[in-house]
């Protein structure tokens, strides 16, 4: 049974590639954030951690 839309498989493949790319980008962002927060946790134990996290967050808003 032929497809009525010849580009249907191509569009589906592009969607799969797009979803995989987006998932990879989000995984890298979360990994970087987890690594940065755990490093801050090691450097600033106790109540100073939250102040250090706020300083780090506002200093790095641009990326």
C-alpha positions as YAML, in Angstrom:
chain: A
units: angstrom
residues:
- id: 1
  name: UNK
  ca: [0.00, 0.00, 0.00]
- id: 2
  name: UNK
  ca: [1.78, 3.15, -1.15]
- id: 3
  name: UNK
  ca: [1.88, 6.27, 1.02]
- id: 4
  name: UNK
  ca: [-0.32, 9.16, -0.08]
- id: 5
  name: UNK
  ca: [2.35, 11.56, 1.19]
- id: 6
  name: UNK
  ca: [5.78, 10.62, -0.19]
- id: 7
  name: UNK
  ca: [7.51, 12.87, 2.35]
- id: 8
  name: UNK
  ca: [5.88, 11.23, 5.37]
- id: 9
  name: UNK
  ca: [8.86, 8.99, 6.19]
- id: 10
  name: UNK
  ca: [11.29, 11.86, 5.69]
- id: 11
  name: UNK
  ca: [9.27, 14.10, 8.01]
- id: 12
  name: UNK
  ca: [9.06, 11.33, 10.61]
- id: 13
  name: UNK
  ca: [12.82, 10.79, 10.40]
- id: 14
  name: UNK
  ca: [13.44, 14.52, 10.84]
- id: 15
  name: UNK
  ca: [11.17, 14.55, 13.88]
- id: 16
  name: UNK
  ca: [13.08, 11.63, 15.40]
- id: 17
  name: UNK
  ca: [16.41, 13.38, 14.78]
- id: 18
  name: UNK
  ca: [15.03, 16.60, 16.25]
- id: 19
  name: UNK
  ca: [13.73, 14.86, 19.37]
- id: 20
  name: UNK
  ca: [17.03, 13.03, 19.87]
- id: 21
  name: UNK
  ca: [18.98, 16.27, 19.41]
- id: 22
  name: UNK
  ca: [16.76, 18.14, 21.88]
- id: 23
  name: UNK
  ca: [17.08, 15.30, 24.40]
- id: 24
  name: UNK
  ca: [20.87, 15.37, 24.04]
- id: 25
  name: UNK
  ca: [21.02, 19.13, 24.53]
- id: 26
  name: UNK
  ca: [18.84, 18.98, 27.65]
- id: 27
  name: UNK
  ca: [20.95, 16.13, 29.03]
- id: 28
  name: UNK
  ca: [24.12, 18.21, 28.57]
- id: 29
  name: UNK
  ca: [22.54, 21.23, 30.27]
- id: 30
  name: UNK
  ca: [21.33, 19.20, 33.26]
- id: 31
  name: UNK
  ca: [24.69, 17.40, 33.55]
- id: 32
  name: UNK
  ca: [26.55, 20.72, 33.55]
- id: 33
  name: UNK
  ca: [24.18, 22.15, 36.15]
- id: 34
  name: UNK
  ca: [24.49, 19.10, 38.38]
- id: 35
  name: UNK
  ca: [28.29, 19.19, 38.15]
- id: 36
  name: UNK
  ca: [28.39, 22.92, 38.97]
- id: 37
  name: UNK
  ca: [26.01, 22.62, 41.92]
- id: 38
  name: UNK
  ca: [27.85, 19.63, 43.36]
- id: 39
  name: UNK
  ca: [31.14, 21.53, 43.11]
- id: 40
  name: UNK
  ca: [29.57, 24.50, 44.91]
- id: 41
  name: UNK
  ca: [28.24, 22.12, 47.55]
- id: 42
  name: UNK
  ca: [31.75, 20.79, 48.17]
- id: 43
  name: UNK
  ca: [33.29, 24.25, 48.34]
- id: 44
  name: UNK
  ca: [30.60, 25.93, 50.47]
- id: 45
  name: UNK
  ca: [29.20, 23.62, 53.13]
- id: 46
  name: UNK
  ca: [26.31, 24.61, 55.37]
- id: 47
  name: UNK
  ca: [24.26, 27.79, 55.07]
- id: 48
  name: UNK
  ca: [26.85, 29.50, 52.88]
- id: 49
  name: UNK
  ca: [25.91, 27.16, 50.04]
- id: 50
  name: UNK
  ca: [22.65, 28.99, 49.27]
- id: 51
  name: UNK
  ca: [24.40, 32.36, 49.13]
- id: 52
  name: UNK
  ca: [27.10, 30.92, 46.89]
- id: 53
  name: UNK
  ca: [24.46, 29.34, 44.65]
- id: 54
  name: UNK
  ca: [22.59, 32.66, 44.34]
- id: 55
  name: UNK
  ca: [25.84, 34.50, 43.49]
- id: 56
  name: UNK
  ca: [26.73, 31.82, 40.93]
- id: 57
  name: UNK
  ca: [23.27, 31.93, 39.37]
- id: 58
  name: UNK
  ca: [23.09, 35.71, 39.01]
- id: 59
  name: UNK
  ca: [26.68, 35.97, 37.80]
- id: 60
  name: UNK
  ca: [26.06, 33.39, 35.05]
- id: 61
  name: UNK
  ca: [22.64, 34.43, 33.75]
- id: 62
  name: UNK
  ca: [24.02, 35.09, 30.29]
- id: 63
  name: UNK
  ca: [25.16, 31.51, 29.91]
...
